[in-house]
Amino acid sequence: MTLRRVNVVILVLLAVAFLIIVQRNLLNFSDFLHSEHPDAGAVLPFESELSPDLRLELVRKGEEIPVLITAAEERLGAVVAAMNSIYQNSKANVVFTIVTLNDTVDHLKMWLSRTKLKNIKYKIVIFKTELLDGKITKDPQSFETAKPLTFARFYLPAYIPEAEKAIYLDDDIIVQGDIQELYETNLKPGHAAAFSDDCDSASAKGIIRGAGNQNNYIGFLDFKKEAIKKLGMRANTCSFNPGVILANLTEWKNQNITRQLEQWMELNTLEDLYSKTLAESIITPPLLIVFYKRHSTIDPMWHVRHLGATGAGKRYSPQFIKAAKLLHWNGHYKPWGRTSSFSDVWDKWFIPDPTGKFNPVRRHAGDN
């Protein structure tokens, strides 16, 4: 063997040894990262310094957290903003069930697939409007009769049949906390659902003079009617807001809650049982009856309400809003439409419509 060949062999051996050392170092570094972030895989140490859009998408494992939300075509931007806030503020394995109508499916799929929400887990379910036949009055002056999707919350087990627990959320919300915390709220034995009471300290700040009895049963039910009298309910009982529901679906099915709600809907078409004080509310009364003193409570900070009511949201301080874990713009003023309180908070989570069909409207630019 010539000297030149010997040198070549030595160089090759040195190169192989170098590659082996490099490989071992990389494996050790990978093991280090895995030990630091066992659920995330190879996560870069400076991940937190990256912008949300540039972060590596983490694989979300563990128990699934089912979240049901409805998607009406004219409010699709609200749904996207709500889902984005839930997904970005939690590392939990959230699975969305989106209940909508046929004419919205294509628009919704395009919005999700062409934006940073393309990695979320979701299924789309079509609401069958015939479910409401004979259960609501076809009154054109009624605020909610033209919005069948608002009744989807009555049918939770049908849409998420495999789950034991689920969360229902209205679309006009923004979640600022980790949704897993809400999901882990304890429900008392025998309770099929948990709600936020309207008398809690957080929501009480938003009650407006002249808006009726918004925080007790007499604001929703006509206690002069015999069917209501027979129930023996106290008119001044604190009501609750069904815009956020944590449901025990096993109890819901065992107690046949859906059928109970339907029966009160049907009876209302015959006897007009609801209060005229809040005439547009045909969703809340059946729930108040069925869950009278039979529901658990949600932490008030997980349902800060009335941001969409006239002047009510302005009673909250910016510091309080920042600390709130869930914000709800219930009321006539929505953050994507007419001027509402703290619409700038909603804007942070809104994702522009890639089709250009939906655009937030500000009546008074800069007046948030």
mmCIF file of C-alpha atoms in Angstrom:
data_model
loop_
_atom_site.group_PDB
_atom_site.id
_atom_site.type_symbol
_atom_site.label_atom_id
_atom_site.label_comp_id
_atom_site.label_asym_id
_atom_site.label_seq_id
_atom_site.Cartn_x
_atom_site.Cartn_y
_atom_site.Cartn_z
ATOM 1 C CA MET A 1 0.000 0.000 0.000
ATOM 2 C CA THR A 2 1.447 3.355 -1.041
ATOM 3 C CA LEU A 3 1.802 6.295 1.322
ATOM 4 C CA ARG A 4 -0.915 8.194 -0.570
ATOM 5 C CA ARG A 5 -3.410 5.350 -0.057
ATOM 6 C CA VAL A 6 -2.560 5.173 3.637
ATOM 7 C CA ASN A 7 -3.257 8.890 3.975
ATOM 8 C CA VAL A 8 -6.618 8.506 2.212
ATOM 9 C CA VAL A 9 -7.622 5.649 4.512
ATOM 10 C CA ILE A 10 -6.641 7.677 7.572
ATOM 11 C CA LEU A 11 -8.677 10.660 6.350
ATOM 12 C CA VAL A 12 -11.705 8.468 5.727
ATOM 13 C CA LEU A 13 -11.456 6.941 9.213
ATOM 14 C CA LEU A 14 -11.117 10.386 10.780
ATOM 15 C CA ALA A 15 -14.188 11.604 8.868
ATOM 16 C CA VAL A 16 -16.215 8.600 10.029
ATOM 17 C CA ALA A 17 -15.110 9.134 13.622
ATOM 18 C CA PHE A 18 -16.052 12.811 13.394
ATOM 19 C CA LEU A 19 -19.509 11.977 12.084
ATOM 20 C CA ILE A 20 -20.050 9.445 14.869
ATOM 21 C CA ILE A 21 -19.126 12.045 17.498
ATOM 22 C CA VAL A 22 -21.427 14.632 15.913
ATOM 23 C CA GLN A 23 -24.321 12.145 15.795
ATOM 24 C CA ARG A 24 -23.868 11.219 19.469
ATOM 25 C CA ASN A 25 -23.841 14.879 20.469
ATOM 26 C CA LEU A 26 -27.029 15.534 18.521
ATOM 27 C CA LEU A 27 -28.730 12.561 20.140
ATOM 28 C CA ASN A 28 -27.669 13.749 23.588
ATOM 29 C CA PHE A 29 -29.032 17.232 22.814
ATOM 30 C CA SER A 30 -32.292 15.745 21.594
ATOM 31 C CA ASP A 31 -32.585 13.686 24.790
ATOM 32 C CA PHE A 32 -31.965 16.837 26.819
ATOM 33 C CA LEU A 33 -34.745 18.694 25.019
ATOM 34 C CA HIS A 34 -37.101 15.762 25.419
ATOM 35 C CA SER A 35 -36.440 15.611 29.150
ATOM 36 C CA GLU A 36 -37.150 19.342 29.406
ATOM 37 C CA HIS A 37 -40.389 19.129 27.351
ATOM 38 C CA PRO A 38 -41.522 15.467 27.419
ATOM 39 C CA ASP A 39 -44.905 16.217 25.845
ATOM 40 C CA ALA A 40 -43.703 18.576 23.187
ATOM 41 C CA GLY A 41 -40.889 16.663 21.519
ATOM 42 C CA ALA A 42 -37.960 18.654 20.160
ATOM 43 C CA VAL A 43 -38.992 22.158 21.201
ATOM 44 C CA LEU A 44 -36.473 24.939 20.744
ATOM 45 C CA PRO A 45 -35.386 26.622 23.998
ATOM 46 C CA PHE A 46 -36.279 30.050 22.572
ATOM 47 C CA GLU A 47 -39.769 29.028 21.494
ATOM 48 C CA SER A 48 -41.414 31.581 23.779
ATOM 49 C CA GLU A 49 -39.562 34.394 22.016
ATOM 50 C CA LEU A 50 -41.052 33.547 18.656
ATOM 51 C CA SER A 51 -44.214 35.213 17.379
ATOM 52 C CA PRO A 52 -47.357 33.036 17.609
ATOM 53 C CA ASP A 53 -47.356 32.519 13.854
ATOM 54 C CA LEU A 54 -43.767 31.203 13.845
ATOM 55 C CA ARG A 55 -43.941 28.864 16.824
ATOM 56 C CA LEU A 56 -43.647 25.163 16.180
ATOM 57 C CA GLU A 57 -47.081 23.569 16.326
ATOM 58 C CA LEU A 58 -47.135 21.360 19.403
ATOM 59 C CA VAL A 59 -48.719 17.938 19.263
ATOM 60 C CA ARG A 60 -51.665 18.139 21.636
ATOM 61 C CA LYS A 61 -52.128 14.973 23.627
ATOM 62 C CA GLY A 62 -54.126 13.852 26.616
ATOM 63 C CA GLU A 63 -57.835 13.888 27.324
ATOM 64 C CA GLU A 64 -59.962 15.496 24.644
ATOM 65 C CA ILE A 65 -61.858 18.604 25.693
ATOM 66 C CA PRO A 66 -65.037 18.841 23.583
ATOM 67 C CA VAL A 67 -66.192 22.396 22.871
ATOM 68 C CA LEU A 68 -69.436 23.042 20.979
ATOM 69 C CA ILE A 69 -70.035 26.359 19.245
ATOM 70 C CA THR A 70 -72.554 27.379 16.582
ATOM 71 C CA ALA A 71 -71.657 29.087 13.328
ATOM 72 C CA ALA A 72 -74.205 31.343 11.645
ATOM 73 C CA GLU A 73 -73.131 32.780 8.288
ATOM 74 C CA GLU A 74 -73.612 36.413 9.301
ATOM 75 C CA ARG A 75 -71.574 35.853 12.512
ATOM 76 C CA LEU A 76 -68.825 33.642 11.155
ATOM 77 C CA GLY A 77 -66.113 36.119 12.118
ATOM 78 C CA ALA A 78 -67.227 35.807 15.730
ATOM 79 C CA VAL A 79 -66.896 32.021 15.635
ATOM 80 C CA VAL A 80 -63.382 32.205 14.192
ATOM 81 C CA ALA A 81 -62.254 34.771 16.790
ATOM 82 C CA ALA A 82 -63.702 32.692 19.633
ATOM 83 C CA MET A 83 -62.047 29.493 18.407
ATOM 84 C CA ASN A 84 -58.728 31.257 17.885
ATOM 85 C CA SER A 85 -58.756 32.638 21.442
ATOM 86 C CA ILE A 86 -59.548 29.204 22.886
ATOM 87 C CA TYR A 87 -56.889 27.434 20.845
ATOM 88 C CA GLN A 88 -54.088 29.952 21.350
ATOM 89 C CA ASN A 89 -54.606 30.317 25.107
ATOM 90 C CA SER A 90 -54.496 26.625 25.900
ATOM 91 C CA LYS A 91 -52.228 23.666 25.238
ATOM 92 C CA ALA A 92 -55.078 21.277 25.919
ATOM 93 C CA ASN A 93 -56.342 18.757 23.373
ATOM 94 C CA VAL A 94 -59.378 20.814 22.352
ATOM 95 C CA VAL A 95 -61.785 19.307 19.820
ATOM 96 C CA PHE A 96 -64.403 21.663 18.383
ATOM 97 C CA THR A 97 -67.869 20.613 17.297
ATOM 98 C CA ILE A 98 -69.213 23.355 15.039
ATOM 99 C CA VAL A 99 -72.977 23.279 14.518
ATOM 100 C CA THR A 100 -74.104 25.183 11.449
ATOM 101 C CA LEU A 101 -76.435 25.181 8.458
ATOM 102 C CA ASN A 102 -75.733 23.866 4.962
ATOM 103 C CA ASP A 103 -75.170 27.261 3.372
ATOM 104 C CA THR A 104 -72.284 28.053 5.730
ATOM 105 C CA VAL A 105 -70.163 24.895 5.491
ATOM 106 C CA ASP A 106 -67.996 25.817 2.481
ATOM 107 C CA HIS A 107 -67.269 29.319 3.750
ATOM 108 C CA LEU A 108 -66.356 27.983 7.194
ATOM 109 C CA LYS A 109 -64.051 25.265 5.852
ATOM 110 C CA MET A 110 -62.236 27.749 3.643
ATOM 111 C CA TRP A 111 -61.756 30.197 6.522
ATOM 112 C CA LEU A 112 -60.285 27.497 8.744
ATOM 113 C CA SER A 113 -58.109 25.784 6.137
ATOM 114 C CA ARG A 114 -56.488 28.972 4.811
ATOM 115 C CA THR A 115 -55.524 30.510 8.146
ATOM 116 C CA LYS A 116 -53.483 29.590 11.225
ATOM 117 C CA LEU A 117 -56.469 27.574 12.467
ATOM 118 C CA LYS A 118 -55.769 24.899 9.860
ATOM 119 C CA ASN A 119 -54.263 22.622 12.545
ATOM 120 C CA ILE A 120 -57.210 22.623 14.933
ATOM 121 C CA LYS A 121 -59.303 19.515 15.487
ATOM 122 C CA TYR A 122 -62.929 19.993 14.535
ATOM 123 C CA LYS A 123 -66.028 18.400 13.097
ATOM 124 C CA ILE A 124 -68.918 20.179 11.407
ATOM 125 C CA VAL A 125 -72.498 19.129 12.163
ATOM 126 C CA ILE A 126 -75.566 20.344 10.289
ATOM 127 C CA PHE A 127 -78.429 21.486 12.514
ATOM 128 C CA LYS A 128 -81.762 19.978 11.499
ATOM 129 C CA THR A 129 -84.261 22.822 11.711
ATOM 130 C CA GLU A 130 -87.168 20.366 11.696
ATOM 131 C CA LEU A 131 -86.240 19.613 15.315
ATOM 132 C CA LEU A 132 -87.975 22.871 16.199
ATOM 133 C CA ASP A 133 -91.268 22.100 14.467
ATOM 134 C CA GLY A 134 -94.071 22.604 16.961
ATOM 135 C CA LYS A 135 -91.663 23.848 19.625
ATOM 136 C CA ILE A 136 -91.374 27.553 18.842
ATOM 137 C CA THR A 137 -93.939 30.107 17.766
ATOM 138 C CA LYS A 138 -93.492 31.339 14.205
ATOM 139 C CA ASP A 139 -93.679 34.951 15.301
ATOM 140 C CA PRO A 140 -91.758 37.268 12.947
ATOM 141 C CA GLN A 141 -91.391 39.804 15.773
ATOM 142 C CA SER A 142 -89.591 37.329 18.012
ATOM 143 C CA PHE A 143 -85.876 38.045 18.138
ATOM 144 C CA GLU A 144 -84.605 34.476 18.213
ATOM 145 C CA THR A 145 -87.125 32.461 16.209
ATOM 146 C CA ALA A 146 -85.181 33.234 13.034
ATOM 147 C CA LYS A 147 -82.020 31.861 14.657
ATOM 148 C CA PRO A 148 -82.489 28.104 14.983
ATOM 149 C CA LEU A 149 -78.825 27.530 15.830
ATOM 150 C CA THR A 150 -79.355 29.121 19.241
ATOM 151 C CA PHE A 151 -81.227 25.953 20.243
ATOM 152 C CA ALA A 152 -78.259 23.668 19.509
ATOM 153 C CA ARG A 153 -77.243 23.784 23.180
ATOM 154 C CA PHE A 154 -80.435 21.846 24.021
ATOM 155 C CA TYR A 155 -79.117 18.867 22.045
ATOM 156 C CA LEU A 156 -75.542 18.590 23.368
ATOM 157 C CA PRO A 157 -75.422 14.780 23.788
ATOM 158 C CA ALA A 158 -76.633 14.266 20.219
ATOM 159 C CA TYR A 159 -73.720 16.247 18.809
ATOM 160 C CA ILE A 160 -71.021 14.877 21.130
ATOM 161 C CA PRO A 161 -72.292 11.343 21.856
ATOM 162 C CA GLU A 162 -68.942 9.856 22.835
ATOM 163 C CA ALA A 163 -68.042 12.397 25.543
ATOM 164 C CA GLU A 164 -68.887 12.393 29.249
ATOM 165 C CA LYS A 165 -68.434 16.152 29.624
ATOM 166 C CA ALA A 166 -68.537 19.047 27.173
ATOM 167 C CA ILE A 167 -68.459 22.835 27.046
ATOM 168 C CA TYR A 168 -70.987 24.914 25.138
ATOM 169 C CA LEU A 169 -70.029 28.502 24.233
ATOM 170 C CA ASP A 170 -71.897 31.318 22.524
ATOM 171 C CA ASP A 171 -70.042 32.772 19.547
ATOM 172 C CA ASP A 172 -69.769 36.306 20.975
ATOM 173 C CA ILE A 173 -67.106 35.340 23.505
ATOM 174 C CA ILE A 174 -63.338 35.561 23.842
ATOM 175 C CA VAL A 175 -61.450 33.133 26.081
ATOM 176 C CA GLN A 176 -58.370 34.532 27.795
ATOM 177 C CA GLY A 177 -57.675 31.635 30.178
ATOM 178 C CA ASP A 178 -56.827 27.981 29.686
ATOM 179 C CA ILE A 179 -60.074 26.260 28.697
ATOM 180 C CA GLN A 180 -58.966 23.143 30.572
ATOM 181 C CA GLU A 181 -59.523 25.011 33.844
ATOM 182 C CA LEU A 182 -63.171 25.567 32.947
ATOM 183 C CA TYR A 183 -63.506 21.958 31.815
ATOM 184 C CA GLU A 184 -62.196 20.708 35.163
ATOM 185 C CA THR A 185 -64.817 22.644 37.153
ATOM 186 C CA ASN A 186 -66.485 20.251 39.581
ATOM 187 C CA LEU A 187 -70.168 19.537 39.130
ATOM 188 C CA LYS A 188 -72.148 18.396 42.143
ATOM 189 C CA PRO A 189 -73.451 14.799 42.119
ATOM 190 C CA GLY A 190 -76.655 14.548 40.107
ATOM 191 C CA HIS A 191 -76.129 17.877 38.313
ATOM 192 C CA ALA A 192 -76.209 17.769 34.518
ATOM 193 C CA ALA A 193 -74.845 21.280 33.983
ATOM 194 C CA ALA A 194 -73.040 24.257 35.486
ATOM 195 C CA PHE A 195 -73.794 27.907 34.672
ATOM 196 C CA SER A 196 -72.768 31.360 35.863
ATOM 197 C CA ASP A 197 -75.329 32.876 38.203
ATOM 198 C CA ASP A 198 -76.496 36.363 37.245
ATOM 199 C CA CYS A 199 -76.148 37.525 40.842
ATOM 200 C CA ASP A 200 -72.430 36.839 41.052
ATOM 201 C CA SER A 201 -70.151 39.761 41.826
ATOM 202 C CA ALA A 202 -68.587 39.938 38.370
ATOM 203 C CA SER A 203 -71.778 40.079 36.294
ATOM 204 C CA ALA A 204 -73.625 42.295 38.767
ATOM 205 C CA LYS A 205 -71.398 45.158 37.661
ATOM 206 C CA GLY A 206 -72.994 44.949 34.250
ATOM 207 C CA ILE A 207 -76.670 45.154 35.221
ATOM 208 C CA ILE A 208 -78.274 48.240 33.709
ATOM 209 C CA ARG A 209 -81.084 50.318 35.103
ATOM 210 C CA GLY A 210 -84.225 50.202 33.030
ATOM 211 C CA ALA A 211 -83.310 46.940 31.321
ATOM 212 C CA GLY A 212 -85.709 44.836 33.336
ATOM 213 C CA ASN A 213 -85.098 42.164 35.935
ATOM 214 C CA GLN A 214 -82.147 40.575 34.221
ATOM 215 C CA ASN A 215 -80.860 38.717 37.243
ATOM 216 C CA ASN A 216 -83.849 36.763 38.525
ATOM 217 C CA TYR A 217 -86.524 34.354 37.342
ATOM 218 C CA ILE A 218 -89.332 36.898 37.130
ATOM 219 C CA GLY A 219 -87.444 38.601 34.322
ATOM 220 C CA PHE A 220 -87.853 35.500 32.155
ATOM 221 C CA LEU A 221 -91.048 33.724 33.250
ATOM 222 C CA ASP A 222 -94.661 34.809 33.713
ATOM 223 C CA PHE A 223 -95.476 33.832 37.294
ATOM 224 C CA LYS A 224 -99.163 34.593 36.704
ATOM 225 C CA LYS A 225 -99.490 31.506 34.522
ATOM 226 C CA GLU A 226 -100.795 28.382 36.239
ATOM 227 C CA ALA A 227 -98.145 26.080 34.771
ATOM 228 C CA ILE A 228 -95.422 28.254 36.303
ATOM 229 C CA LYS A 229 -97.226 28.615 39.635
ATOM 230 C CA LYS A 230 -97.473 24.828 40.000
ATOM 231 C CA LEU A 231 -93.678 24.530 39.891
ATOM 232 C CA GLY A 232 -93.351 26.322 43.219
ATOM 233 C CA MET A 233 -90.367 28.341 42.090
ATOM 234 C CA ARG A 234 -89.498 31.602 43.815
ATOM 235 C CA ALA A 235 -89.719 34.565 41.456
ATOM 236 C CA ASN A 236 -86.705 36.290 42.991
ATOM 237 C CA THR A 237 -84.441 33.281 42.508
ATOM 238 C CA CYS A 238 -81.183 34.298 40.849
ATOM 239 C CA SER A 239 -81.194 33.393 37.161
ATOM 240 C CA PHE A 240 -78.207 32.167 35.172
ATOM 241 C CA ASN A 241 -76.759 32.875 31.739
ATOM 242 C CA PRO A 242 -76.674 29.908 29.297
ATOM 243 C CA GLY A 243 -74.025 31.460 27.035
ATOM 244 C CA VAL A 244 -71.441 29.276 28.773
ATOM 245 C CA ILE A 245 -72.419 25.757 29.825
ATOM 246 C CA LEU A 246 -70.305 23.000 31.319
ATOM 247 C CA ALA A 247 -72.363 19.841 30.835
ATOM 248 C CA ASN A 248 -72.166 16.388 32.360
ATOM 249 C CA LEU A 249 -73.490 14.574 29.308
ATOM 250 C CA THR A 250 -73.972 11.307 31.158
ATOM 251 C CA GLU A 251 -76.347 12.966 33.618
ATOM 252 C CA TRP A 252 -77.912 14.962 30.783
ATOM 253 C CA LYS A 253 -78.857 11.736 29.021
ATOM 254 C CA ASN A 254 -79.862 9.885 32.183
ATOM 255 C CA GLN A 255 -82.219 12.704 33.180
ATOM 256 C CA ASN A 256 -83.480 13.147 29.603
ATOM 257 C CA ILE A 257 -82.773 16.883 29.818
ATOM 258 C CA THR A 258 -83.297 17.448 26.101
ATOM 259 C CA ARG A 259 -86.829 16.081 26.185
ATOM 260 C CA GLN A 260 -87.656 18.121 29.304
ATOM 261 C CA LEU A 261 -86.532 21.288 27.503
ATOM 262 C CA GLU A 262 -88.585 20.379 24.440
ATOM 263 C CA GLN A 263 -91.709 19.828 26.546
ATOM 264 C CA TRP A 264 -91.479 23.317 28.015
ATOM 265 C CA MET A 265 -90.885 24.763 24.556
ATOM 266 C CA GLU A 266 -94.014 23.020 23.281
ATOM 267 C CA LEU A 267 -96.097 24.142 26.261
ATOM 268 C CA ASN A 268 -94.989 27.741 25.727
ATOM 269 C CA THR A 269 -96.398 27.731 22.189
ATOM 270 C CA LEU A 270 -99.787 26.939 23.751
ATOM 271 C CA GLU A 271 -99.749 28.974 26.958
ATOM 272 C CA ASP A 272 -97.218 31.788 26.403
ATOM 273 C CA LEU A 273 -95.263 31.207 29.607
ATOM 274 C CA TYR A 274 -92.393 33.612 29.088
ATOM 275 C CA SER A 275 -92.100 37.070 30.610
ATOM 276 C CA LYS A 276 -92.645 40.053 28.338
ATOM 277 C CA THR A 277 -89.871 41.969 30.147
ATOM 278 C CA LEU A 278 -87.245 40.180 28.084
ATOM 279 C CA ALA A 279 -89.525 39.112 25.277
ATOM 280 C CA GLU A 280 -86.764 38.191 22.843
ATOM 281 C CA SER A 281 -85.343 35.519 25.144
ATOM 282 C CA ILE A 282 -86.866 32.163 24.274
ATOM 283 C CA ILE A 283 -83.682 30.186 24.972
ATOM 284 C CA THR A 284 -83.197 30.902 28.667
ATOM 285 C CA PRO A 285 -86.685 30.213 30.150
ATOM 286 C CA PRO A 286 -86.818 26.445 29.488
ATOM 287 C CA LEU A 287 -83.324 26.074 30.933
ATOM 288 C CA LEU A 288 -84.277 28.058 34.031
ATOM 289 C CA ILE A 289 -87.234 25.746 34.629
ATOM 290 C CA VAL A 290 -85.438 22.450 34.031
ATOM 291 C CA PHE A 291 -82.337 23.408 36.026
ATOM 292 C CA TYR A 292 -84.109 25.214 38.885
ATOM 293 C CA LYS A 293 -81.885 24.616 41.936
ATOM 294 C CA ARG A 294 -80.378 21.654 40.086
ATOM 295 C CA HIS A 295 -77.218 23.110 38.577
ATOM 296 C CA SER A 296 -73.671 23.791 39.676
ATOM 297 C CA THR A 297 -71.915 27.143 39.357
ATOM 298 C CA ILE A 298 -69.040 28.370 37.214
ATOM 299 C CA ASP A 299 -66.354 30.704 38.536
ATOM 300 C CA PRO A 300 -67.581 34.277 37.783
ATOM 301 C CA MET A 301 -64.257 35.115 36.115
ATOM 302 C CA TRP A 302 -65.021 32.383 33.605
ATOM 303 C CA HIS A 303 -68.081 34.288 32.396
ATOM 304 C CA VAL A 304 -67.769 38.067 32.563
ATOM 305 C CA ARG A 305 -70.895 39.311 30.813
ATOM 306 C CA HIS A 306 -72.801 42.314 29.466
ATOM 307 C CA LEU A 307 -69.967 43.721 27.363
ATOM 308 C CA GLY A 308 -72.487 44.147 24.555
ATOM 309 C CA ALA A 309 -75.108 45.970 26.627
ATOM 310 C CA THR A 310 -75.657 49.722 26.504
ATOM 311 C CA GLY A 311 -73.133 51.331 28.829
ATOM 312 C CA ALA A 312 -72.742 48.229 30.973
ATOM 313 C CA GLY A 313 -69.352 47.101 29.723
ATOM 314 C CA LYS A 314 -67.861 50.491 30.497
ATOM 315 C CA ARG A 315 -68.351 49.788 34.184
ATOM 316 C CA TYR A 316 -65.496 47.306 33.996
ATOM 317 C CA SER A 317 -61.944 48.563 34.404
ATOM 318 C CA PRO A 318 -59.276 47.613 31.825
ATOM 319 C CA GLN A 319 -57.446 45.763 34.616
ATOM 320 C CA PHE A 320 -60.549 43.696 35.405
ATOM 321 C CA ILE A 321 -61.082 42.859 31.730
ATOM 322 C CA LYS A 322 -57.465 41.768 31.407
ATOM 323 C CA ALA A 323 -57.847 39.466 34.420
ATOM 324 C CA ALA A 324 -61.119 37.920 33.179
ATOM 325 C CA LYS A 325 -60.794 34.415 31.797
ATOM 326 C CA LEU A 326 -63.818 34.585 29.504
ATOM 327 C CA LEU A 327 -65.493 37.706 28.106
ATOM 328 C CA HIS A 328 -69.048 37.677 26.760
ATOM 329 C CA TRP A 329 -70.496 40.452 24.592
ATOM 330 C CA ASN A 330 -74.114 39.486 25.265
ATOM 331 C CA GLY A 331 -76.420 42.346 24.403
ATOM 332 C CA HIS A 332 -77.149 44.258 21.209
ATOM 333 C CA TYR A 333 -73.677 45.691 20.658
ATOM 334 C CA LYS A 334 -71.203 43.209 19.228
ATOM 335 C CA PRO A 335 -67.460 43.909 18.917
ATOM 336 C CA TRP A 336 -67.481 43.131 15.197
ATOM 337 C CA GLY A 337 -70.479 45.357 14.508
ATOM 338 C CA ARG A 338 -71.693 48.460 16.271
ATOM 339 C CA THR A 339 -69.442 50.091 18.817
ATOM 340 C CA SER A 340 -69.133 48.002 21.958
ATOM 341 C CA SER A 341 -66.937 48.099 25.009
ATOM 342 C CA PHE A 342 -63.460 46.604 24.690
ATOM 343 C CA SER A 343 -63.801 45.680 21.026
ATOM 344 C CA ASP A 344 -60.015 46.089 20.803
ATOM 345 C CA VAL A 345 -59.710 42.907 22.909
ATOM 346 C CA TRP A 346 -61.857 41.054 20.383
ATOM 347 C CA ASP A 347 -59.809 42.464 17.497
ATOM 348 C CA LYS A 348 -56.665 40.741 18.808
ATOM 349 C CA TRP A 349 -58.185 37.333 18.121
ATOM 350 C CA PHE A 350 -60.071 38.035 14.902
ATOM 351 C CA ILE A 351 -58.606 36.390 11.801
ATOM 352 C CA PRO A 352 -59.482 38.168 8.522
ATOM 353 C CA ASP A 353 -61.769 36.286 6.161
ATOM 354 C CA PRO A 354 -59.684 34.975 3.223
ATOM 355 C CA THR A 355 -62.782 35.250 1.014
ATOM 356 C CA GLY A 356 -63.351 38.888 1.967
ATOM 357 C CA LYS A 357 -67.046 38.301 2.719
ATOM 358 C CA PHE A 358 -66.912 39.136 6.421
ATOM 359 C CA ASN A 359 -65.502 42.432 7.650
ATOM 360 C CA PRO A 360 -65.918 43.979 11.109
ATOM 361 C CA VAL A 361 -67.844 47.233 11.011
ATOM 362 C CA ARG A 362 -67.044 50.090 13.333
ATOM 363 C CA ARG A 363 -69.717 52.759 13.553
ATOM 364 C CA HIS A 364 -67.311 55.196 15.218
ATOM 365 C CA ALA A 365 -63.728 54.424 14.300
ATOM 366 C CA GLY A 366 -61.434 54.483 17.296
ATOM 367 C CA ASP A 367 -64.279 54.550 19.829
ATOM 368 C CA ASN A 368 -63.674 51.249 21.575
#
